[in-house]
Amino acid sequence: MLNQVVLVGRIVKTPELRITENGKKTATVTLAVPRNYKNMNGEYDTDFLDCTLWTNVAENTTEYCQTGDMVGVKGRIQTRVIQNEDGSKKKKTEIVAEKVTFLAQAPNNKDVKDTKTEKKKKS
C-alpha cells in the first residue's frame, strides 16, 4: 500500500515555528493549489490544503518562506479526530510533509528575503 502526495502551490500565510510540549519543532502551512480544470463558470478553483511540518523541515521553511512563495511538498495524507470546544468531534485531513522544496519567491518578498540572507552572512 502507498500513501504519498506531491503538491505544488503558494503559501497562504507566513509560517511560524512552534515548539511542542515534548520539545519538537513544528509548523503548519496552508498551500493554495489551483485545480487544472475550469469550473462551470469558466474559472479555475483553488484548494487550500493544510500541511504539517516537523523538525528541520519546519525550521527551514519558517526561516526562508513567506506568504506567496511557491513551494513543492512531498508527504503523506493523514486523518485524525479533533475534539471541538463544545465537545463535538470532527475529522481533520492534512498533509504531513516529509520534504519541502523552495521553488519561487513571491515577487513582493524578494527584498525581505535578501535582507534575511544578508543578516545570516554577517553572523
PDB file of C-alpha atoms in Angstrom, residues 13-118:
ATOM      1  CA  LYS A  13       0.251  32.769   5.409  1.00  0.00           C
ATOM      2  CA  THR A  14       3.846  33.146   6.595  1.00  0.00           C
ATOM      3  CA  PRO A  15       4.578  30.033   8.697  1.00  0.00           C
ATOM      4  CA  GLU A  16       5.539  30.332  12.369  1.00  0.00           C
ATOM      5  CA  LEU A  17       7.724  27.866  14.216  1.00  0.00           C
ATOM      6  CA  ARG A  18       6.251  26.337  17.381  1.00  0.00           C
ATOM      7  CA  ILE A  19       7.692  24.003  19.979  1.00  0.00           C
ATOM      8  CA  THR A  20       5.528  21.135  21.279  1.00  0.00           C
ATOM      9  CA  GLU A  21       5.343  20.110  24.946  1.00  0.00           C
ATOM     10  CA  ASN A  22       7.810  17.336  24.040  1.00  0.00           C
ATOM     11  CA  GLY A  23      10.269  19.889  22.652  1.00  0.00           C
ATOM     12  CA  LYS A  24       9.761  19.067  18.947  1.00  0.00           C
ATOM     13  CA  LYS A  25       9.736  21.846  16.361  1.00  0.00           C
ATOM     14  CA  THR A  26       6.607  22.082  14.225  1.00  0.00           C
ATOM     15  CA  ALA A  27       4.798  24.440  11.873  1.00  0.00           C
ATOM     16  CA  THR A  28       1.614  24.432   9.839  1.00  0.00           C
ATOM     17  CA  VAL A  29       1.494  25.767   6.294  1.00  0.00           C
ATOM     18  CA  THR A  30      -1.615  26.217   4.187  1.00  0.00           C
ATOM     19  CA  LEU A  31      -0.976  25.828   0.461  1.00  0.00           C
ATOM     20  CA  ALA A  32      -3.165  27.322  -2.236  1.00  0.00           C
ATOM     21  CA  VAL A  33      -3.153  24.763  -5.047  1.00  0.00           C
ATOM     22  CA  PRO A  34      -5.073  25.700  -8.199  1.00  0.00           C
ATOM     23  CA  ARG A  35      -7.003  22.975  -9.967  1.00  0.00           C
ATOM     24  CA  ASN A  36      -6.014  22.236 -13.556  1.00  0.00           C
ATOM     25  CA  TYR A  37      -9.531  22.500 -14.979  1.00  0.00           C
ATOM     26  CA  LYS A  38     -12.188  25.189 -15.129  1.00  0.00           C
ATOM     27  CA  ASN A  39     -15.484  25.082 -13.257  1.00  0.00           C
ATOM     28  CA  MET A  40     -18.900  25.705 -14.829  1.00  0.00           C
ATOM     29  CA  ASN A  41     -18.259  29.475 -14.722  1.00  0.00           C
ATOM     30  CA  GLY A  42     -15.043  29.097 -16.718  1.00  0.00           C
ATOM     31  CA  GLU A  43     -12.814  29.838 -13.717  1.00  0.00           C
ATOM     32  CA  TYR A  44     -10.096  27.810 -12.016  1.00  0.00           C
ATOM     33  CA  ASP A  45     -10.953  26.812  -8.441  1.00  0.00           C
ATOM     34  CA  THR A  46      -8.257  26.617  -5.779  1.00  0.00           C
ATOM     35  CA  ASP A  47      -7.876  24.077  -2.979  1.00  0.00           C
ATOM     36  CA  PHE A  48      -6.434  25.228   0.349  1.00  0.00           C
ATOM     37  CA  LEU A  49      -4.554  22.342   1.948  1.00  0.00           C
ATOM     38  CA  ASP A  50      -3.066  22.254   5.451  1.00  0.00           C
ATOM     39  CA  CYS A  51       0.429  20.791   5.694  1.00  0.00           C
ATOM     40  CA  THR A  52       2.093  19.898   8.992  1.00  0.00           C
ATOM     41  CA  LEU A  53       5.870  20.243   9.108  1.00  0.00           C
ATOM     42  CA  TRP A  54       8.209  18.752  11.710  1.00  0.00           C
ATOM     43  CA  THR A  55      11.824  19.201  12.915  1.00  0.00           C
ATOM     44  CA  ASN A  56      14.286  20.511  10.301  1.00  0.00           C
ATOM     45  CA  VAL A  57      11.633  20.797   7.598  1.00  0.00           C
ATOM     46  CA  ALA A  58       9.594  23.090   9.885  1.00  0.00           C
ATOM     47  CA  GLU A  59      12.641  25.098  10.915  1.00  0.00           C
ATOM     48  CA  ASN A  60      13.913  25.702   7.355  1.00  0.00           C
ATOM     49  CA  THR A  61      10.504  26.511   5.927  1.00  0.00           C
ATOM     50  CA  THR A  62       9.694  29.065   8.637  1.00  0.00           C
ATOM     51  CA  GLU A  63      13.107  30.667   8.210  1.00  0.00           C
ATOM     52  CA  TYR A  64      13.102  31.001   4.418  1.00  0.00           C
ATOM     53  CA  CYS A  65       9.457  31.093   3.269  1.00  0.00           C
ATOM     54  CA  GLN A  66       6.759  33.740   3.452  1.00  0.00           C
ATOM     55  CA  THR A  67       3.265  34.430   2.187  1.00  0.00           C
ATOM     56  CA  GLY A  68       3.019  33.984  -1.569  1.00  0.00           C
ATOM     57  CA  ASP A  69       6.141  31.870  -2.042  1.00  0.00           C
ATOM     58  CA  MET A  70       5.742  28.808  -4.240  1.00  0.00           C
ATOM     59  CA  VAL A  71       6.831  25.506  -2.730  1.00  0.00           C
ATOM     60  CA  GLY A  72       6.653  21.832  -3.522  1.00  0.00           C
ATOM     61  CA  VAL A  73       5.586  19.487  -0.738  1.00  0.00           C
ATOM     62  CA  LYS A  74       6.123  15.737  -0.688  1.00  0.00           C
ATOM     63  CA  GLY A  75       4.448  13.840   2.119  1.00  0.00           C
ATOM     64  CA  ARG A  76       1.554  11.672   3.185  1.00  0.00           C
ATOM     65  CA  ILE A  77      -2.129  12.232   3.890  1.00  0.00           C
ATOM     66  CA  GLN A  78      -3.232  11.796   7.482  1.00  0.00           C
ATOM     67  CA  THR A  79      -6.689  11.954   9.025  1.00  0.00           C
ATOM     68  CA  ARG A  80      -7.237  12.425  12.739  1.00  0.00           C
ATOM     69  CA  VAL A  81     -10.160  13.168  15.021  1.00  0.00           C
ATOM     70  CA  ILE A  82     -10.233  16.532  16.774  1.00  0.00           C
ATOM     71  CA  GLN A  83     -12.492  17.403  19.691  1.00  0.00           C
ATOM     72  CA  ASN A  84     -14.021  20.886  19.467  1.00  0.00           C
ATOM     73  CA  GLU A  85     -14.516  23.170  22.476  1.00  0.00           C
ATOM     74  CA  ASP A  86     -18.195  22.189  22.602  1.00  0.00           C
ATOM     75  CA  GLY A  87     -17.235  18.506  22.925  1.00  0.00           C
ATOM     76  CA  SER A  88     -18.193  17.510  19.387  1.00  0.00           C
ATOM     77  CA  LYS A  89     -15.697  15.614  17.281  1.00  0.00           C
ATOM     78  CA  LYS A  90     -14.695  16.156  13.675  1.00  0.00           C
ATOM     79  CA  LYS A  91     -12.219  14.643  11.267  1.00  0.00           C
ATOM     80  CA  LYS A  92      -9.281  16.698  10.058  1.00  0.00           C
ATOM     81  CA  THR A  93      -7.386  15.657   6.960  1.00  0.00           C
ATOM     82  CA  GLU A  94      -3.919  17.127   6.489  1.00  0.00           C
ATOM     83  CA  ILE A  95      -0.665  16.504   4.692  1.00  0.00           C
ATOM     84  CA  VAL A  96       2.318  15.562   6.848  1.00  0.00           C
ATOM     85  CA  ALA A  97       5.280  16.922   4.902  1.00  0.00           C
ATOM     86  CA  GLU A  98       8.426  14.849   4.582  1.00  0.00           C
ATOM     87  CA  LYS A  99      10.134  17.312   2.242  1.00  0.00           C
ATOM     88  CA  VAL A 100       9.548  20.941   1.225  1.00  0.00           C
ATOM     89  CA  THR A 101      11.248  22.318  -1.880  1.00  0.00           C
ATOM     90  CA  PHE A 102      11.501  26.097  -2.276  1.00  0.00           C
ATOM     91  CA  LEU A 103      10.514  26.858  -5.881  1.00  0.00           C
ATOM     92  CA  ALA A 104       9.937  30.614  -6.248  1.00  0.00           C
ATOM     93  CA  GLN A 105       9.670  33.699  -4.108  1.00  0.00           C
ATOM     94  CA  ALA A 106       6.622  35.889  -4.383  1.00  0.00           C
ATOM     95  CA  PRO A 107       7.669  38.992  -6.354  1.00  0.00           C
ATOM     96  CA  ASN A 108       6.954  41.303  -3.406  1.00  0.00           C
ATOM     97  CA  ASN A 109       9.006  39.168  -0.949  1.00  0.00           C
ATOM     98  CA  LYS A 110      12.355  39.396  -2.754  1.00  0.00           C
ATOM     99  CA  ASP A 111      13.668  42.382  -0.759  1.00  0.00           C
ATOM    100  CA  VAL A 112      12.647  40.876   2.591  1.00  0.00           C
ATOM    101  CA  LYS A 113      14.404  37.576   1.874  1.00  0.00           C
ATOM    102  CA  ASP A 114      17.576  39.261   0.618  1.00  0.00           C
ATOM    103  CA  THR A 115      17.743  41.139   3.930  1.00  0.00           C
ATOM    104  CA  LYS A 116      17.413  37.868   5.878  1.00  0.00           C
ATOM    105  CA  THR A 117      20.183  36.297   3.812  1.00  0.00           C
ATOM    106  CA  GLU A 118      22.492  39.276   4.331  1.00  0.00           C
TER     107      GLU A 118
END
